[in-house]
Coordinates of C-alpha atoms and ligand atoms in Angstrom, one line a residue:
M123 CA -21.9 19.3 16.4
M124 CA -23.3 18.5 13.4
T125 CA -24.7 14.9 13.3
N126 CA -24.2 12.6 10.2
K127 CA -28.2 12.3 9.7
E128 CA -27.9 15.8 8.2
I129 CA -25.4 14.8 5.6
I130 CA -27.0 13.7 2.5
V131 CA -25.0 12.2 -0.4
G132 CA -26.2 10.3 -3.7
L133 CA -24.0 9.2 -6.4
E134 CA -23.9 8.7 -10.1
V135 CA -21.4 6.4 -11.1
H136 CA -20.0 5.9 -14.7
C137 CA -18.2 2.7 -15.4
Q138 CA -16.7 1.1 -18.5
L139 CA -17.9 -2.1 -19.5
N140 CA -15.0 -4.3 -20.6
T141 CA -16.7 -5.4 -23.9
K142 CA -14.0 -6.3 -27.0
S143 CA -15.8 -3.9 -29.1
K144 CA -17.6 -0.7 -28.7
L145 CA -21.1 0.0 -27.9
F146 CA -22.3 1.0 -31.4
C147 CA -19.3 -0.2 -33.9
G148 CA -16.9 -2.8 -34.2
C149 CA -13.7 -0.9 -32.9
S150 CA -11.9 -2.1 -30.5
T151 CA -12.2 -1.0 -26.9
D152 CA -8.5 -1.8 -26.0
Y153 CA -7.4 1.7 -26.9
R154 CA -5.3 2.6 -23.8
S155 CA -1.7 1.4 -25.1
D156 CA -2.2 2.6 -28.9
N157 CA -1.7 6.0 -30.4
P158 CA -4.7 8.2 -30.5
N159 CA -7.2 8.0 -33.3
T160 CA -6.2 4.5 -34.1
H161 CA -9.3 2.8 -32.6
V162 CA -11.9 4.8 -35.0
C163 CA -14.6 4.5 -37.8
P164 CA -17.3 6.4 -39.3
V165 CA -19.5 5.4 -36.5
C166 CA -17.6 6.4 -33.6
L167 CA -16.1 9.4 -35.6
G168 CA -19.9 10.6 -36.0
L169 CA -19.6 11.1 -39.7
P170 CA -22.8 11.8 -41.3
G171 CA -24.9 8.9 -42.5
A172 CA -23.2 6.3 -40.2
M173 CA -25.8 4.0 -38.7
P174 CA -25.2 2.8 -35.2
V175 CA -25.2 -1.0 -34.4
L176 CA -25.8 -2.0 -30.8
N177 CA -23.4 -4.4 -29.0
K178 CA -25.4 -7.4 -27.6
K179 CA -22.9 -8.2 -25.2
A180 CA -23.0 -4.6 -23.5
I181 CA -26.7 -5.1 -23.0
E182 CA -26.1 -8.7 -21.5
Y183 CA -23.4 -7.0 -18.9
T184 CA -25.9 -4.3 -18.1
I185 CA -28.8 -7.0 -17.4
R186 CA -25.9 -8.7 -15.2
V187 CA -25.3 -5.6 -12.9
A188 CA -29.1 -4.8 -13.0
K189 CA -29.8 -8.3 -11.7
A190 CA -26.7 -8.3 -9.0
L191 CA -28.3 -4.8 -7.8
N192 CA -31.8 -6.5 -7.6
C193 CA -32.9 -3.9 -10.1
T194 CA -36.1 -4.4 -12.3
V195 CA -35.3 -4.6 -16.0
I196 CA -37.9 -2.6 -17.6
K197 CA -40.2 -4.1 -20.7
E198 CA -39.3 -1.5 -22.9
S199 CA -36.2 0.9 -22.6
E200 CA -35.2 3.5 -25.3
F201 CA -32.1 5.3 -26.5
S202 CA -32.1 9.2 -26.4
R203 CA -29.9 11.8 -27.9
K204 CA -28.7 14.0 -25.5
N205 CA -27.5 17.2 -27.2
Y206 CA -24.6 19.6 -26.5
F207 CA -21.6 20.5 -28.1
Y208 CA -18.1 19.9 -26.9
P209 CA -14.9 18.9 -28.6
D210 CA -14.9 15.6 -27.2
L211 CA -18.2 15.0 -28.7
D212 CA -17.9 14.4 -32.3
K213 CA -21.6 13.9 -33.2
A214 CA -22.5 17.0 -30.9
Y215 CA -25.0 14.4 -29.1
Q216 CA -24.3 11.3 -26.8
I217 CA -26.6 8.3 -27.4
T218 CA -27.7 7.5 -23.6
Q219 CA -31.0 6.7 -22.2
Y220 CA -33.4 9.2 -20.4
D221 CA -36.8 8.5 -19.4
K222 CA -36.6 4.7 -20.3
P223 CA -33.5 3.6 -18.7
L224 CA -33.0 0.0 -18.9
A225 CA -33.1 -1.0 -15.2
E226 CA -34.5 0.6 -12.2
K227 CA -35.2 0.5 -8.4
G228 CA -32.4 -1.7 -7.1
E229 CA -30.5 -2.0 -3.8
L230 CA -26.7 -2.7 -2.6
E231 CA -25.9 -3.4 0.9
I232 CA -22.8 -1.7 2.7
E233 CA -21.5 -1.6 5.9
S234 CA -23.0 1.8 7.4
D235 CA -20.6 4.1 9.8
E236 CA -22.2 2.4 12.8
G237 CA -20.8 -0.8 11.3
R238 CA -24.8 -2.3 10.6
E239 CA -25.7 -3.6 7.4
K240 CA -27.5 -0.5 5.2
R241 CA -29.0 -0.8 1.8
V242 CA -28.2 1.9 -0.5
S243 CA -31.3 2.5 -3.0
I244 CA -30.3 2.2 -6.7
T245 CA -32.5 4.4 -8.7
R246 CA -31.7 3.5 -12.3
V247 CA -29.1 1.9 -14.2
H248 CA -28.6 2.8 -17.7
V249 CA -26.2 2.2 -20.9
E250 CA -24.5 5.0 -22.8
E251 CA -21.6 6.1 -25.1
D252 CA -18.3 7.3 -23.5
P253 CA -17.2 10.7 -25.2
G254 CA -13.8 10.9 -26.6
R255 CA -10.7 12.1 -24.5
L256 CA -9.2 15.7 -24.2
V257 CA -5.7 16.2 -23.6
H258 CA -4.7 19.4 -22.2
M259 CA -1.0 20.7 -23.5
G260 CA 0.8 23.6 -23.5
N261 CA 1.7 26.6 -20.9
P262 CA 0.7 30.1 -20.3
E263 CA 3.6 31.5 -21.7
R264 CA 3.7 29.6 -25.2
G265 CA -0.1 29.1 -25.2
R266 CA -2.4 26.3 -24.4
Y267 CA -4.1 23.8 -26.5
S268 CA -6.0 20.5 -26.3
L269 CA -5.7 17.5 -28.2
V270 CA -8.6 15.1 -29.0
D271 CA -8.5 11.4 -28.9
Y272 CA -11.7 9.5 -30.2
N273 CA -10.2 6.1 -29.1
R274 CA -12.6 6.3 -26.2
A275 CA -15.6 7.5 -28.1
G276 CA -18.3 4.7 -28.0
I277 CA -17.0 2.8 -25.5
P278 CA -19.7 1.4 -23.6
L279 CA -20.6 3.1 -20.3
I280 CA -23.1 2.2 -17.7
E281 CA -24.3 5.0 -15.2
I282 CA -25.6 4.0 -12.0
V283 CA -27.5 6.3 -10.1
T284 CA -28.4 6.2 -6.3
D285 CA -31.0 7.6 -4.1
P286 CA -29.6 10.2 -1.6
D287 CA -29.1 7.4 0.7
M288 CA -25.7 7.6 2.1
R289 CA -24.7 10.1 5.4
S290 CA -21.3 10.7 5.3
P291 CA -18.1 10.9 2.6
K292 CA -17.0 7.6 4.3
E293 CA -20.1 5.8 3.6
A294 CA -20.0 7.0 -0.3
R295 CA -16.6 5.4 -0.5
K296 CA -17.7 2.3 1.0
F297 CA -20.6 2.2 -1.5
L298 CA -18.1 2.6 -4.5
N299 CA -15.8 -0.1 -3.0
K300 CA -18.6 -2.4 -2.8
L301 CA -20.1 -1.5 -6.3
R302 CA -16.6 -2.0 -7.6
A303 CA -16.2 -5.5 -6.1
T304 CA -19.7 -6.3 -7.5
L305 CA -18.8 -5.0 -11.3
E306 CA -15.6 -7.1 -11.0
Y307 CA -17.0 -10.2 -9.5
L308 CA -19.7 -10.0 -12.3
G309 CA -16.8 -9.8 -14.9
V310 CA -17.9 -6.8 -16.6
F311 CA -15.6 -4.3 -15.4
D312 CA -11.7 -3.5 -14.6
S313 CA -11.3 -1.3 -12.0
E314 CA -7.3 -1.2 -12.7
K315 CA -7.9 0.3 -16.1
E316 CA -7.1 4.1 -15.8
G317 CA -10.2 6.2 -16.3
S318 CA -12.7 3.2 -16.0
L319 CA -14.7 5.0 -13.5
R320 CA -16.2 8.4 -12.8
V321 CA -18.4 9.9 -10.2
D322 CA -20.4 12.7 -9.9
A323 CA -21.7 13.4 -6.4
N324 CA -24.6 15.4 -5.0
I325 CA -24.2 16.6 -1.4
S326 CA -26.1 18.8 0.8
I327 CA -26.7 19.4 4.6
K328 CA -30.5 18.8 5.7
G329 CA -32.4 22.0 4.9
S330 CA -29.9 23.4 2.4
E331 CA -29.3 23.5 -1.4
R332 CA -27.9 20.6 -3.2
V333 CA -24.3 20.8 -4.5
E334 CA -23.1 18.6 -7.6
V335 CA -19.8 17.7 -7.7
K336 CA -18.8 16.5 -11.1
N337 CA -16.3 14.2 -12.7
I338 CA -14.4 12.7 -10.0
T339 CA -12.0 10.1 -11.3
S340 CA -10.6 8.0 -8.4
Y341 CA -12.4 6.4 -5.3
K342 CA -10.1 8.0 -2.8
G343 CA -11.0 11.4 -4.7
V344 CA -15.0 10.8 -3.8
E345 CA -14.4 10.7 -0.1
K346 CA -11.7 13.9 -0.3
A347 CA -14.0 16.0 -2.4
L348 CA -17.2 15.2 -0.4
T349 CA -15.2 15.8 2.8
F350 CA -14.2 19.0 1.8
E351 CA -17.7 20.3 0.8
V352 CA -19.1 18.8 4.0
T353 CA -16.7 21.5 5.7
R354 CA -17.2 24.1 3.1
Q355 CA -20.9 23.8 3.7
K356 CA -21.0 23.5 7.5
N357 CA -18.8 26.8 7.7
L358 CA -20.9 28.6 5.5
L359 CA -24.0 27.8 7.5
R360 CA -22.3 28.6 10.8
R361 CA -21.6 31.8 9.3
G362 CA -25.3 32.5 8.8
L363 CA -24.6 32.1 4.9
K364 CA -26.5 30.1 2.6
V365 CA -25.3 27.1 0.1
D366 CA -25.8 28.0 -3.3
R367 CA -27.2 25.2 -5.7
E368 CA -24.4 24.7 -8.0
T369 CA -22.3 22.5 -9.8
R370 CA -18.5 22.3 -8.6
H371 CA -15.5 20.6 -10.0
F372 CA -12.9 18.5 -7.7
V373 CA -9.3 19.6 -8.2
E374 CA -7.5 16.2 -7.4
A375 CA -4.2 17.7 -7.1
R376 CA -5.3 20.4 -4.5
G377 CA -8.1 18.4 -2.7
I378 CA -10.5 21.1 -3.5
T379 CA -13.8 21.7 -5.3
Q380 CA -14.3 24.7 -7.6
S381 CA -17.4 26.5 -8.4
A382 CA -18.0 25.9 -12.3
R383 CA -19.7 29.1 -13.8
S384 CA -23.1 27.9 -13.8
K385 CA -24.1 29.3 -17.3
E386 CA -21.7 26.9 -18.9
Q387 CA -23.3 24.0 -17.0
E388 CA -27.2 24.8 -17.6
H389 CA -27.4 22.8 -20.7
D390 CA -30.8 22.3 -22.3
Y391 CA -29.7 18.9 -23.6
R392 CA -33.0 18.8 -25.8
Y393 CA -33.5 15.0 -25.2
F394 CA -35.4 13.3 -28.2
P395 CA -35.5 9.6 -28.9
E396 CA -32.9 7.9 -30.9
P397 CA -34.2 7.6 -34.2
D398 CA -31.7 5.1 -35.5
L399 CA -32.2 2.8 -32.8
R400 CA -35.2 0.5 -32.2
P401 CA -36.3 0.3 -28.5
L402 CA -35.1 -2.3 -26.3
H403 CA -37.2 -5.3 -25.5
V404 CA -34.9 -7.3 -23.1
Q405 CA -37.1 -8.2 -19.8
S406 CA -37.0 -12.0 -21.0
W407 CA -33.2 -12.2 -21.3
V408 CA -33.1 -11.6 -17.2
D409 CA -33.5 -15.2 -16.3
A410 CA -31.2 -16.8 -18.9
I411 CA -28.2 -14.6 -17.6
P412 CA -26.4 -16.5 -15.0
L413 CA -24.8 -14.5 -11.9
P414 CA -21.6 -15.8 -10.4
E415 CA -20.9 -15.7 -6.8
L416 CA -21.0 -12.2 -5.4
P417 CA -18.9 -10.7 -2.7
D418 CA -21.5 -11.0 0.3
A419 CA -21.8 -14.8 -0.9
R420 CA -18.2 -15.2 -0.9
R421 CA -17.6 -13.5 2.5
S422 CA -19.9 -15.9 4.0
R423 CA -18.0 -18.8 2.6
F424 CA -14.9 -17.5 3.7
M425 CA -16.0 -17.3 7.1
T426 CA -17.0 -21.1 7.1
Q427 CA -14.7 -22.7 4.8
Y428 CA -11.5 -20.9 6.1
A429 CA -12.8 -20.1 9.6
C430 CA -12.0 -16.4 8.7
S431 CA -13.1 -13.6 11.2
I432 CA -15.8 -11.1 9.7
N433 CA -13.4 -8.5 9.1
H434 CA -10.9 -10.6 7.6
A435 CA -13.6 -12.1 5.4
R436 CA -14.6 -8.6 4.4
T437 CA -11.1 -7.5 3.6
L438 CA -10.2 -10.6 1.4
T439 CA -13.4 -10.6 -0.5
G440 CA -13.8 -6.9 -0.8
E441 CA -11.7 -7.4 -4.1
L442 CA -11.8 -10.1 -6.6
R443 CA -8.3 -10.1 -7.2
I444 CA -7.3 -10.4 -3.7
A445 CA -10.2 -13.1 -2.8
N446 CA -8.8 -15.2 -5.7
F447 CA -5.2 -14.5 -4.6
Y448 CA -5.9 -15.9 -1.0
E449 CA -7.8 -19.0 -2.3
K450 CA -4.6 -19.7 -4.4
V451 CA -2.0 -19.2 -1.4
V452 CA -4.1 -21.7 1.0
A453 CA -5.0 -24.0 -1.7
P454 CA -1.7 -26.4 -0.9
D455 CA -2.7 -27.2 2.5
P456 CA -6.0 -25.0 3.6
A457 CA -6.6 -26.3 7.2
N458 CA -3.1 -25.3 8.2
L459 CA -2.8 -21.9 5.8
N460 CA -6.3 -20.6 6.4
S461 CA -5.7 -18.7 9.3
I462 CA -1.9 -17.4 8.7
A463 CA -3.0 -16.8 5.3
A464 CA -5.7 -14.5 6.3
T465 CA -3.5 -12.5 8.4
W466 CA -0.8 -12.0 6.3
V467 CA -2.9 -11.1 3.2
A468 CA -5.2 -8.9 4.9
D469 CA -3.2 -7.2 7.5
I470 CA 0.2 -7.1 5.9
L471 CA 0.2 -7.8 2.0
I472 CA -2.5 -5.3 1.0
G473 CA -0.7 -2.7 2.7
E474 CA 2.7 -3.3 1.4
L475 CA 1.0 -3.7 -2.2
N476 CA -0.6 -0.1 -1.7
Y477 CA 2.3 1.5 -0.7
R478 CA 4.2 0.3 -3.7
N479 CA 1.1 1.1 -6.0
M480 CA 1.2 -2.8 -7.0
S481 CA -1.5 -4.9 -8.1
V482 CA -1.9 -8.1 -6.3
D483 CA -1.5 -9.9 -9.9
S484 CA 2.0 -9.0 -10.0
I485 CA 3.1 -11.3 -7.0
D486 CA 3.4 -15.1 -7.4
A487 CA 0.9 -17.0 -5.2
K488 CA 3.3 -19.9 -4.7
S489 CA 6.2 -17.8 -3.5
F490 CA 3.7 -16.4 -1.0
T491 CA 2.6 -19.7 0.3
E492 CA 6.2 -20.7 0.7
L493 CA 6.9 -17.6 2.6
L494 CA 3.9 -18.5 4.8
Q495 CA 5.3 -22.0 5.2
L496 CA 8.5 -20.9 6.6
L497 CA 6.8 -18.8 9.5
K498 CA 4.5 -21.6 9.8
K499 CA 7.5 -23.9 10.7
G500 CA 9.1 -21.6 12.8
I501 CA 12.2 -20.9 10.5
I502 CA 11.8 -17.0 10.3
T503 CA 10.4 -14.6 13.0
D504 CA 7.3 -12.2 11.9
K505 CA 9.8 -9.3 11.8
N506 CA 11.9 -11.1 9.3
G507 CA 8.8 -12.4 7.5
V508 CA 7.9 -8.8 6.8
E509 CA 11.2 -8.2 5.5
L510 CA 11.3 -11.0 3.1
L511 CA 8.0 -9.9 1.6
R512 CA 9.2 -6.6 1.2
I513 CA 12.4 -7.9 -0.6
M514 CA 9.9 -10.1 -2.7
L515 CA 7.7 -7.3 -3.7
D516 CA 10.8 -4.8 -4.4
Q517 CA 12.5 -7.3 -7.0
Q518 CA 9.2 -7.6 -8.7
L519 CA 8.6 -3.9 -8.7
N520 CA 12.0 -3.2 -9.9
K521 CA 12.1 -5.9 -12.5
Q522 CA 15.0 -7.7 -10.9
P523 CA 15.1 -11.5 -10.9
C524 CA 13.0 -13.1 -8.3
E525 CA 14.6 -15.1 -5.8
T526 CA 12.3 -17.7 -3.9
P527 CA 11.8 -17.1 -0.3
Q528 CA 14.1 -19.7 0.8
A529 CA 17.1 -18.1 -1.5
I530 CA 16.5 -14.9 0.2
V531 CA 16.5 -16.1 3.7
T532 CA 19.8 -18.2 2.7
R533 CA 21.6 -15.4 1.2
L534 CA 20.8 -12.7 3.7
N535 CA 21.1 -15.2 6.8
L536 CA 17.5 -14.3 7.9
A537 CA 16.8 -17.5 9.6
K538 CA 16.0 -17.8 13.4
T539 CA 19.2 -18.1 15.5
A540 CA 18.3 -21.5 17.5
S541 CA 17.4 -20.7 21.0
D542 CA 19.9 -23.4 22.6
S543 CA 22.7 -22.2 20.3
N544 CA 26.0 -21.0 21.8
A545 CA 25.8 -18.0 19.7
L546 CA 22.7 -16.7 21.4
S547 CA 23.9 -17.3 24.7
K548 CA 26.9 -15.5 23.6
I549 CA 25.2 -12.3 22.4
I550 CA 23.1 -12.4 25.6
Y551 CA 26.1 -12.6 27.8
D552 CA 27.9 -9.5 25.6
V553 CA 24.5 -7.4 25.9
I554 CA 24.6 -8.0 29.7
S555 CA 28.3 -7.1 30.4
E556 CA 28.0 -4.3 27.8
N557 CA 25.3 -2.8 29.7
P558 CA 25.7 -2.9 33.4
K559 CA 23.8 0.4 34.1
A560 CA 20.5 -1.2 32.5
V561 CA 21.6 -4.5 34.3
E562 CA 21.7 -2.4 37.9
D563 CA 18.4 -0.5 36.9
Y564 CA 16.6 -4.0 36.1
K565 CA 17.6 -5.2 39.6
N566 CA 16.2 -2.1 40.9
G567 CA 13.0 -3.1 39.7
K568 CA 12.9 -0.7 36.5
N569 CA 10.6 -2.3 34.0
G570 CA 12.1 -0.4 30.9
A571 CA 15.5 -1.6 31.6
L572 CA 14.7 -4.9 30.6
N573 CA 12.9 -3.8 27.4
F574 CA 16.3 -2.1 26.8
L575 CA 18.4 -5.1 26.9
V576 CA 16.0 -7.1 24.9
G577 CA 16.1 -4.5 22.4
Q578 CA 20.0 -4.6 22.5
A579 CA 19.8 -8.2 22.0
M580 CA 17.4 -8.1 19.0
K581 CA 19.8 -5.8 17.5
K582 CA 22.9 -8.1 17.6
T583 CA 20.5 -11.0 16.4
R584 CA 19.6 -8.7 13.6
G585 CA 15.6 -9.4 14.3
R586 CA 16.4 -13.1 13.8
S587 CA 15.1 -14.1 17.4
D588 CA 11.8 -13.8 18.9
P589 CA 11.7 -11.0 21.2
G590 CA 9.7 -13.2 23.9
E591 CA 12.5 -15.8 23.9
L592 CA 15.1 -13.1 24.1
N593 CA 13.3 -11.7 27.1
R594 CA 12.8 -14.9 28.9
M595 CA 16.5 -15.8 28.5
I596 CA 17.9 -12.7 29.6
V597 CA 15.6 -12.8 32.7
E598 CA 16.9 -16.4 33.4
K599 CA 20.7 -15.5 33.0
L600 CA 20.3 -12.4 35.4
K601 CA 18.7 -14.4 37.9
N602 CA 21.6 -17.2 37.8
R603 CA 23.9 -14.3 38.1
E604 CA 22.3 -13.2 41.2
E605 CA 22.3 -16.6 42.9
Ligands
ZN869 ZN1 -15.8 2.6 -34.5
MN870 MN1 -24.0 10.0 -18.0

């Protein structure tokens, strides 16, 4: 079997910085909801004679990232032109950084596959402009064509390159999750914006050639593309064939990678220093740029302040929005709500949100606190708590009027049946008389029979009772009948 030590993965991650204006002009970066080619000017359209003016905020943001990743901001960095022709690149060159990137030699800590803390080295961090966006249209019968939208041209990107330090597709995913969290905590990046992240992944099996998988646009996609490559490369080696050094594309819909014809990929970029921009001397800015609380620090704080387990703390702080939501939920009564909130946010809410493709921002923290209080006071069972949460999320998702948790409990009669009420005794009486066979089995020592009776009673109470309590009451009743 192939051990993980033999898989070698390195990443190049492009993230859009969420500045208000573009990298070299004053056009707004808020382009997604507007018509194509409306956020453009002579600079980002690459018209002859237009001069780039560097966005100071973009450089500050990049320094923030460099600092958080423990990189060294170098004394003199420089912009370069990367020349190639492609329809989304209006100037026929991209302004990027080449041999003098803004920062280099950092690290980011992740949890390794063995559950240990592990450092992934960062080779470099640099700034560059995003090209435009191509939209492919048409069909084979009537002809295919592409549309180009320059709204995206000139959006500031940071490119973060790692050393080949990851040993599995899963570690690559963990690195990306940690990087995303870090960038969001820094306030420079919004992962929920479509197309805000693009990844190129290098992967090889020790002793073989390296393959580059280009332009993966989702977090899950990176793990999928790499998993596909591990299998493909292992199979080649097992059959005594060799892995070609090549560039491949990830076909997200099919979960596979495909060879990109190498002739098209081997550009000669003819890099040279960008003559319209001065070299950057920003090392002296580093100390003055403050860092906020980062994910690791917040994780530790959640463990001490809210007594979260390490796993809960990790999950809760792994996304800025979730961490903020958790703190909002517990705020009214931290000492009482800390533990139940950790369980319900980390173990239940996140799954329900993912299932609906919803952001935690769309759920009201106050309502969630109210739900937890209903659970805490024993008014509803855990099972009906989940039911209630699902109703709340669906109302939000379907843009229906949102009821309070208490209103839903009342309307659907979800409250726990009081254990001493006649109703519950009656239900148990009914279950016992309707299922003589199971009662007989129980008396003959068959364990399954009791579970069956509890299940029947649960059904009749429509989940409003604790199974443990029903279990106890049924045993009691059967004992009394025997005597
Ligand atoms: Zn512009
Ligand atoms: Mn790049």
